[in-house]
Structure formats: C-alpha cells, structure tokens
C-alpha cells in the first residue's frame, strides 16, 4: 500500500516468540527483550504500528543496557584503582621493613679488630678501618695530614705527567710498618689455626 513489503510471518515460530531470544543464563539481569509476532488477523497498518512500538521498546531496552554496562565499567575502574592503591601500600610496607632490616649493626668497641695504627710516634691509637684512621689523622694531627695531602697530590700529578716521585723514602717507612704488622698477624693466625 505504501510501497513497503508486507512482513513475512515465517520468521516467527509457532509459540509466539521471535528467534532473537537472549540466552537463559543472562535472563535475570536483562529486561524482557522478546519480540512477539503481531496478531495474525491484523491489517497492514496494525502490523506497522506494532513493529514501531517494538522498535521503540527495543531502543529503550538498548539504552537501559548501555547504561548498565557504563555503570559496571565505572565500578570496575574504581575497583582497579583501589586494588592498585592496596598493592602500592603493600609494596611500600615491604620496602620499609626491608630498610629497617638493613640498618647497620654497630660493633662494640671491644669487638673491633684494630689493624690500622696511627703513624705518629707519640700517638698510640689504632683503628678498625682506614677511614677511621684518616679521620683521626685529619683531626688530631693536622700538620701531618697536610704533609700527607701534599705528598698525595704530588703523587697524583706525577702519575698524570709520568714523572718520577721525588720523595719515595717518606712512604717506605710506613709501608715497612704495615708489612711487618700484617706479616706478624698472618703468622699469628697460622699458629692459632694449627693449635685448633
């Protein structure tokens, strides 16, 4: 009548519902989207009106489902952010615990083996590390520290320019003391290990 083909009734089954049914598992969460056929004895105008109503109903159902999907996506993103915050807190806690365990244990004074002796004849101090000895010399023997610093700078300049050192004799005394200390300690350790 209006140039439209009349809808074919063969697309619908005999129970009165279309083939566009949704799976049964998702049925509780969804709106009723079943398409039922128009009355069998209706005119073309009634059928057009019926399908327009069905199209409107399906459009509204589509909008409702789209909004539900958006809400679920927002909830998912919120949960993801909360989960990431929890992971970050847990990682920070683990790192802080690891740092607490890494704190240096300071040895008591009687536990320190003092292998580094002050090179000044009048000073009888000895230290457990080279850094401690250097600090002692810098603070307690500033004149001697300046001499050593000057010698070190000369040594470094000589190494850069490949010039021979002028005052090797100044270092040999300290080297001999260090060698005698280490050799006597090495012999003592050997004796101790043999006795055990």
Short mmCIF file of C-alpha atoms in Angstrom, two decimals, residues 19 21 35 57 110-111 122 145 159 161 170 179 191:
data_model
loop_
_atom_site.label_atom_id
_atom_site.label_comp_id
_atom_site.label_asym_id
_atom_site.label_seq_id
_atom_site.Cartn_x
_atom_site.Cartn_y
_atom_site.Cartn_z
CA UNK A 19 14.27 -16.14 17.17
CA UNK A 21 15.71 -14.52 22.35
CA UNK A 35 9.78 -9.99 20.16
CA UNK A 57 10.69 -0.84 23.19
CA UNK A 110 85.90 -4.37 72.28
CA UNK A 111 84.69 -6.29 69.16
CA UNK A 122 103.90 9.85 70.02
CA UNK A 145 97.70 15.49 57.47
CA UNK A 159 101.08 9.81 37.67
CA UNK A 161 102.61 13.57 33.81
CA UNK A 170 108.88 9.12 53.07
CA UNK A 179 104.14 -5.11 56.09
CA UNK A 191 99.70 -20.58 64.72
#
